[in-house]
Coordinates of C-alpha atoms and ligand atoms in Angstrom, one line a residue:
M1 CA -144.7 66.6 -48.1
S2 CA -146.2 62.9 -48.3
E3 CA -150.1 61.8 -48.9
Y4 CA -152.0 58.5 -48.3
D5 CA -155.8 58.0 -48.4
I6 CA -154.8 56.1 -44.7
V7 CA -152.1 56.8 -42.0
I8 CA -152.7 54.3 -39.5
I9 CA -150.8 55.3 -36.1
G10 CA -149.5 52.5 -34.4
G11 CA -148.2 49.4 -35.5
G12 CA -149.6 47.1 -32.6
P13 CA -152.1 44.1 -33.9
A14 CA -154.3 46.1 -34.4
G15 CA -153.0 48.8 -36.6
L16 CA -151.1 46.3 -38.7
T17 CA -154.7 44.3 -39.5
A18 CA -155.6 47.8 -39.8
G19 CA -153.0 48.0 -42.7
L20 CA -153.5 43.9 -43.5
Y21 CA -157.4 45.3 -44.5
T22 CA -156.6 49.0 -46.6
A23 CA -153.8 47.3 -48.8
R24 CA -155.6 44.8 -49.6
A25 CA -158.6 47.1 -50.5
R26 CA -155.6 48.7 -52.7
L27 CA -155.1 51.9 -51.1
K28 CA -152.3 53.9 -50.4
T29 CA -151.4 53.2 -46.8
L30 CA -148.6 54.3 -44.7
L31 CA -148.5 52.6 -40.6
L32 CA -146.1 55.0 -38.9
E33 CA -144.6 53.5 -35.6
K34 CA -142.7 55.3 -33.1
I35 CA -139.9 52.7 -32.6
A36 CA -140.6 49.3 -34.3
P37 CA -144.0 47.3 -34.8
G38 CA -145.7 44.6 -32.5
G39 CA -146.6 46.4 -29.6
Q40 CA -147.2 45.6 -26.5
A41 CA -148.2 42.1 -27.1
A42 CA -144.8 41.9 -29.1
L43 CA -143.3 42.0 -25.2
A44 CA -145.6 39.0 -24.3
W45 CA -143.4 35.3 -24.0
T46 CA -146.4 33.4 -25.2
I47 CA -149.7 34.0 -25.8
E48 CA -151.8 31.2 -25.3
N49 CA -155.7 32.7 -26.3
Y50 CA -155.5 33.4 -29.7
P51 CA -157.6 31.0 -31.6
G52 CA -155.9 28.6 -34.2
F53 CA -152.4 27.9 -32.6
P54 CA -153.7 25.3 -29.3
E55 CA -150.3 25.5 -28.0
G56 CA -149.8 28.8 -27.7
I57 CA -147.5 31.2 -29.7
G58 CA -144.8 33.7 -28.9
G59 CA -146.0 37.2 -29.1
P60 CA -143.0 38.7 -30.9
E61 CA -143.7 35.4 -33.1
L62 CA -147.2 36.6 -33.5
M63 CA -146.2 39.8 -34.5
E64 CA -143.7 39.5 -36.9
R65 CA -145.7 37.5 -39.1
T66 CA -148.7 39.7 -39.2
R67 CA -146.4 42.7 -40.3
K68 CA -145.0 40.3 -42.8
Q69 CA -148.7 39.7 -43.7
A70 CA -149.7 43.0 -44.2
E71 CA -146.4 45.0 -45.9
K72 CA -147.1 41.6 -48.6
Y73 CA -149.9 43.0 -49.5
G74 CA -147.9 46.3 -49.7
L75 CA -148.8 48.3 -46.4
E76 CA -145.7 51.1 -45.7
I77 CA -144.1 51.1 -42.6
K78 CA -142.4 54.1 -41.5
S79 CA -141.1 55.3 -37.7
G80 CA -141.7 58.4 -36.3
E81 CA -143.3 59.8 -33.3
V82 CA -146.8 61.6 -34.1
V83 CA -146.5 64.6 -31.7
K84 CA -150.0 66.2 -33.7
V85 CA -153.1 65.7 -36.1
S86 CA -155.3 67.8 -37.4
A87 CA -158.9 67.4 -39.8
S88 CA -159.2 70.2 -41.5
S89 CA -163.0 72.1 -40.8
E90 CA -165.8 70.9 -42.8
D91 CA -165.8 73.9 -44.8
E92 CA -162.5 73.3 -46.2
R93 CA -163.5 70.0 -46.5
S94 CA -165.4 70.9 -50.0
K95 CA -162.4 72.5 -51.2
R96 CA -159.3 70.1 -50.5
K97 CA -159.1 66.4 -51.1
I98 CA -156.7 66.0 -48.2
E99 CA -157.7 67.3 -44.3
K100 CA -156.1 65.3 -42.2
I101 CA -152.6 66.4 -41.2
V102 CA -150.1 64.0 -39.0
N103 CA -146.9 65.3 -37.8
T104 CA -143.9 63.3 -36.0
K105 CA -140.9 64.9 -34.6
E106 CA -139.1 65.2 -38.3
E107 CA -142.2 64.8 -41.2
E108 CA -145.3 66.0 -42.3
Y109 CA -148.2 63.8 -43.7
K110 CA -151.8 64.0 -45.1
S111 CA -154.4 62.0 -45.2
V112 CA -158.3 61.2 -45.7
A113 CA -158.4 59.0 -43.1
L114 CA -156.4 58.6 -40.1
I115 CA -156.4 55.2 -37.9
V116 CA -154.9 55.9 -34.5
A117 CA -153.6 52.2 -33.3
T118 CA -151.3 53.3 -30.4
G119 CA -152.4 51.2 -27.5
T120 CA -151.1 51.7 -23.6
R121 CA -148.0 52.1 -21.9
P122 CA -147.4 50.8 -18.2
R123 CA -148.3 53.1 -15.6
K124 CA -145.7 53.7 -13.1
L125 CA -146.3 53.4 -9.0
E126 CA -145.3 56.6 -8.8
I127 CA -143.6 55.9 -5.4
P128 CA -139.5 57.0 -4.1
G129 CA -137.2 54.6 -5.7
E130 CA -138.9 53.7 -8.8
E131 CA -137.4 56.2 -11.1
R132 CA -134.5 56.5 -10.4
L133 CA -134.2 52.4 -10.4
I134 CA -135.9 51.9 -13.7
G135 CA -133.7 49.7 -16.1
R136 CA -131.9 48.7 -12.2
G137 CA -134.1 46.7 -10.9
V138 CA -137.3 47.8 -11.5
S139 CA -139.0 46.8 -14.6
Y140 CA -142.0 46.8 -16.9
C141 CA -141.9 44.0 -18.9
A142 CA -140.9 40.7 -17.2
T143 CA -140.1 39.1 -21.3
C144 CA -137.5 41.4 -22.0
D145 CA -135.9 41.7 -18.0
G146 CA -136.8 38.6 -16.7
P147 CA -133.7 36.3 -17.2
L148 CA -131.1 38.8 -15.8
F149 CA -132.7 37.3 -11.8
K150 CA -131.8 33.8 -13.3
N151 CA -132.0 32.2 -8.6
R152 CA -132.8 36.1 -7.7
K153 CA -135.4 37.0 -5.5
V154 CA -137.9 39.3 -7.4
V155 CA -141.0 41.2 -6.6
V156 CA -144.7 41.7 -9.0
V157 CA -146.9 44.6 -8.2
G158 CA -150.6 43.6 -9.4
G159 CA -153.7 41.4 -9.7
G160 CA -154.5 41.3 -13.1
D161 CA -153.8 39.4 -16.4
A162 CA -150.3 40.5 -16.3
A163 CA -149.3 40.5 -13.1
V164 CA -150.2 37.2 -13.1
E165 CA -149.0 36.2 -16.1
E166 CA -145.6 37.8 -15.8
A167 CA -145.4 36.1 -12.1
L168 CA -145.5 32.8 -13.9
F169 CA -142.7 33.9 -16.6
L170 CA -140.5 34.7 -14.0
S171 CA -140.9 32.0 -12.0
K172 CA -138.9 30.1 -14.5
F173 CA -136.0 32.0 -13.8
A174 CA -135.9 33.5 -10.6
E175 CA -135.5 31.8 -6.8
K176 CA -138.4 33.3 -5.5
V177 CA -141.5 35.7 -6.8
T178 CA -143.4 37.3 -4.4
L179 CA -146.9 38.7 -5.6
I180 CA -148.0 41.8 -3.8
H181 CA -151.4 42.6 -4.6
R182 CA -154.2 45.6 -3.0
R183 CA -156.7 42.8 -3.0
D184 CA -156.9 39.4 -1.1
G185 CA -158.0 37.4 -4.5
L186 CA -157.2 37.9 -7.9
R187 CA -158.7 39.5 -11.2
A188 CA -157.0 37.2 -13.1
T189 CA -158.5 35.2 -15.5
K190 CA -159.3 31.4 -13.2
I191 CA -156.7 29.6 -15.2
M192 CA -153.8 31.9 -14.4
Q193 CA -154.6 32.1 -10.8
E194 CA -155.2 28.0 -10.8
R195 CA -151.4 28.3 -12.0
A196 CA -150.3 30.9 -10.0
V197 CA -152.0 29.5 -6.8
S198 CA -150.3 25.8 -7.3
N199 CA -146.8 27.1 -8.0
P200 CA -144.7 27.1 -5.9
K201 CA -142.0 29.6 -6.9
L202 CA -144.4 32.3 -6.2
E203 CA -145.9 33.8 -2.8
F204 CA -148.3 36.2 -1.7
L205 CA -149.2 39.3 -0.2
W206 CA -152.3 40.3 -0.1
K207 CA -154.1 43.7 0.6
S208 CA -150.7 45.0 0.5
V209 CA -149.0 47.7 -1.4
V210 CA -145.2 48.5 -2.3
T211 CA -144.4 52.1 -0.6
E212 CA -140.6 52.6 -1.4
I213 CA -138.4 50.8 -3.8
L214 CA -134.7 50.3 -2.1
G215 CA -131.3 50.8 -2.9
E216 CA -128.8 53.6 -4.0
T217 CA -127.5 52.3 -7.8
E218 CA -129.8 49.2 -8.4
V219 CA -132.9 47.1 -6.1
E220 CA -132.5 46.1 -2.9
G221 CA -135.8 45.5 -1.7
V222 CA -138.9 47.0 -1.1
K223 CA -141.5 48.2 1.7
V224 CA -144.7 46.8 1.6
R225 CA -147.3 48.2 3.5
N226 CA -150.2 45.6 4.7
L227 CA -153.7 47.9 4.6
E228 CA -155.6 46.2 6.7
T229 CA -152.9 46.2 9.9
G230 CA -151.2 49.5 8.8
K231 CA -147.7 47.9 9.5
D232 CA -144.1 48.0 7.5
L233 CA -142.3 45.0 6.7
T234 CA -139.4 45.2 4.4
L235 CA -138.4 42.4 1.2
E236 CA -135.4 41.8 -0.2
A237 CA -136.3 41.7 -3.8
K238 CA -133.5 42.4 -6.7
G239 CA -136.5 43.1 -8.9
I240 CA -139.4 44.7 -9.3
F241 CA -142.3 44.1 -11.8
V242 CA -145.2 46.8 -12.1
Y243 CA -148.3 45.4 -13.4
I244 CA -151.3 47.7 -12.0
G245 CA -153.3 48.5 -15.8
T246 CA -152.5 50.5 -18.6
A247 CA -152.2 54.2 -19.7
P248 CA -153.5 55.1 -22.9
N249 CA -150.9 56.9 -25.4
T250 CA -153.2 59.6 -26.7
G251 CA -151.4 62.8 -25.1
F252 CA -151.4 63.9 -29.2
L253 CA -154.7 63.7 -29.8
K254 CA -156.2 65.8 -27.3
G255 CA -158.4 68.7 -27.8
V256 CA -158.9 66.3 -31.5
V257 CA -161.6 63.8 -30.8
E258 CA -163.3 62.6 -27.9
M259 CA -162.6 60.5 -24.3
D260 CA -163.1 59.3 -21.6
E261 CA -161.8 60.3 -17.8
E262 CA -158.6 58.8 -18.4
G263 CA -158.4 59.1 -21.7
F264 CA -159.7 56.5 -24.0
I265 CA -160.7 57.1 -27.3
I266 CA -165.2 56.9 -27.9
T267 CA -165.4 55.0 -31.1
D268 CA -169.2 54.3 -32.8
E269 CA -169.8 50.4 -33.5
N270 CA -167.9 50.9 -36.5
M271 CA -165.0 53.0 -34.8
E272 CA -165.0 55.8 -35.7
T273 CA -164.2 58.8 -33.5
S274 CA -166.0 62.5 -32.7
V275 CA -164.4 63.3 -35.9
K276 CA -165.5 62.2 -39.4
G277 CA -162.7 60.2 -41.4
I278 CA -161.0 59.7 -37.4
Y279 CA -161.0 56.0 -36.3
A280 CA -159.4 53.7 -33.1
C281 CA -159.1 50.7 -32.6
G282 CA -157.0 47.8 -30.6
D283 CA -156.6 48.9 -26.2
V284 CA -156.6 52.8 -27.0
R285 CA -160.6 52.6 -27.4
K286 CA -162.4 52.5 -24.4
K287 CA -163.5 49.3 -23.7
L288 CA -164.6 46.2 -22.3
L289 CA -162.1 43.7 -23.1
R290 CA -158.2 43.9 -24.0
Q291 CA -157.2 41.5 -26.1
V292 CA -154.9 40.9 -29.0
V293 CA -157.9 39.2 -30.5
T294 CA -160.7 42.0 -29.4
A295 CA -158.1 44.3 -31.4
C296 CA -157.3 42.6 -34.4
G297 CA -161.2 42.4 -34.7
E298 CA -161.2 46.0 -34.1
G299 CA -158.5 47.0 -36.7
A300 CA -160.2 44.6 -39.4
T301 CA -163.2 46.7 -38.7
A302 CA -161.5 50.6 -38.7
G303 CA -159.4 49.5 -41.9
F304 CA -162.8 48.6 -43.7
A305 CA -164.4 51.4 -42.8
A306 CA -161.8 54.1 -43.1
G307 CA -161.9 52.6 -46.2
Q308 CA -165.1 53.1 -46.9
Y309 CA -165.2 56.3 -46.6
V310 CA -162.1 57.0 -48.8
G311 CA -164.4 55.2 -51.2
K312 CA -167.5 58.4 -50.2
W313 CA -165.0 60.8 -49.9
E314 CA -163.4 60.5 -53.6
D315 CA -167.1 60.1 -55.1
E316 CA -167.9 63.8 -53.6
T317 CA -164.5 65.4 -54.5
K318 CA -165.4 64.2 -58.5
R319 CA -169.3 65.3 -58.3
Ligands
NAP1 P1 -155.7 45.6 -15.1 O1 -156.3 44.4 -15.4 O2 -155.9 47.1 -15.1 O3 -155.5 45.1 -14.3 C1 -153.8 45.4 -13.0 C2 -154.6 45.2 -11.6 O4 -153.3 46.1 -10.9 C3 -155.6 45.1 -10.7 O5 -155.4 44.0 -9.7 C4 -155.5 46.5 -10.1 O6 -155.6 46.5 -8.8 C5 -153.6 47.0 -9.2 N1 -153.6 48.4 -9.7 C6 -153.8 49.0 -10.1 N2 -153.2 50.2 -9.6 C7 -152.7 49.9 -8.6 C8 -151.7 50.3 -7.7 N3 -151.8 52.2 -7.1 N4 -151.6 50.0 -6.7 C9 -150.8 48.9 -6.7 N5 -152.1 47.9 -7.9 C10 -152.7 49.0 -7.9 O7 -154.5 46.0 -15.8 P2 -153.2 44.6 -16.5 O8 -152.7 42.9 -15.5 O9 -151.8 45.1 -16.7 O10 -154.0 44.3 -18.2 C11 -153.2 45.4 -18.5 C12 -155.0 44.9 -20.2 O11 -154.4 43.7 -20.7 C13 -155.7 44.3 -19.0 O12 -157.2 44.5 -20.3 C14 -155.7 42.5 -19.2 O13 -156.8 42.1 -19.1 C15 -155.0 43.0 -20.7 N6 -153.8 41.6 -20.5 C16 -153.9 40.9 -20.9 C17 -153.9 39.3 -21.1 C18 -154.0 38.0 -21.5 O14 -155.3 38.0 -21.4 N7 -153.1 37.2 -21.9 C19 -152.7 39.2 -20.5 C20 -151.8 40.6 -20.3 C21 -152.6 41.5 -20.0 P3 -157.8 46.3 -8.3 O15 -157.7 44.6 -8.7 O16 -157.4 46.4 -7.2 O17 -158.7 47.5 -9.1

């Protein structure tokens, strides 16, 4: 079993920044990432609101640079999907140096402090046809799949930043993009709304929801219900991109730290959760604003606070 000062779970902007700070503090740190570092941010074709890049920067490039920067200072990154976390009780704390245990499917790791930066995953519509046609026209990542829909008609569902940004990206390839939203106005940032309404390839279906995705082996269209009139219509489309918000990746932490009703982790201003020595940062936290810049700021705070916790722990165990 490997022992560390700090284990970080999740390699998006929050986890990588936490790792940058703990590595520079010369704390032995392991970052565990399910697939590859970068998180959701690495799926953004461009990030325009991260300070210091007036022309914007591609999500993959920003995340690759952040990973390199953290590794340069000694952050160790391994792949592994965490399935369980446990924290020893107060009694055990006085007897043992190590108090957090992290299990992946294959291995077990021990650490003094733990930082959770597991982010979120896209929410699904949960309508007929969705599961069956994932990867066959149903997508949650326009950056990944958009170019496959050159000169095709596609549909985007949602009215937030993600839906509008990705609809604009899709308009570079698609013949037509129909954005379907359940309200009569978008909630995305104003500048994105302005671009969307002035884009000739974008059309809007307001006060409408998709009730079914049509097609046997690939998407052929969607069934849409107007919430005001109750009338249904069928729209021809080869792709449907779903951006209806996100759900936190916290299933493995159930019963360990305090969360809100949706599973977002509750922390104090130092990013500490209800369990001493366990911190959370980035999109997985209950908070107002989910952006790369806020994730980085929280990662820095969590890394610094976790470092202080490890220092105190070492002082106590020496006595
Ligand atoms: P979001 O801001 O929560 O918006 C979700 C949208 O989906 C809302 O318009 C919502 O409608 C709609 N919706 C929710 N459930 C639905 C359902 N069952 N059927 C139909 N529509 C439904 O989520 P997001 O746009 O996916 O973004 C996730 C987070 O990432 C946000 O915090 C966002 O700010 C952030 N983000 C930021 C950027 C950026 O700053 N550049 C880019 C992408 C994402 P209502 O309006 O009626 O609730």
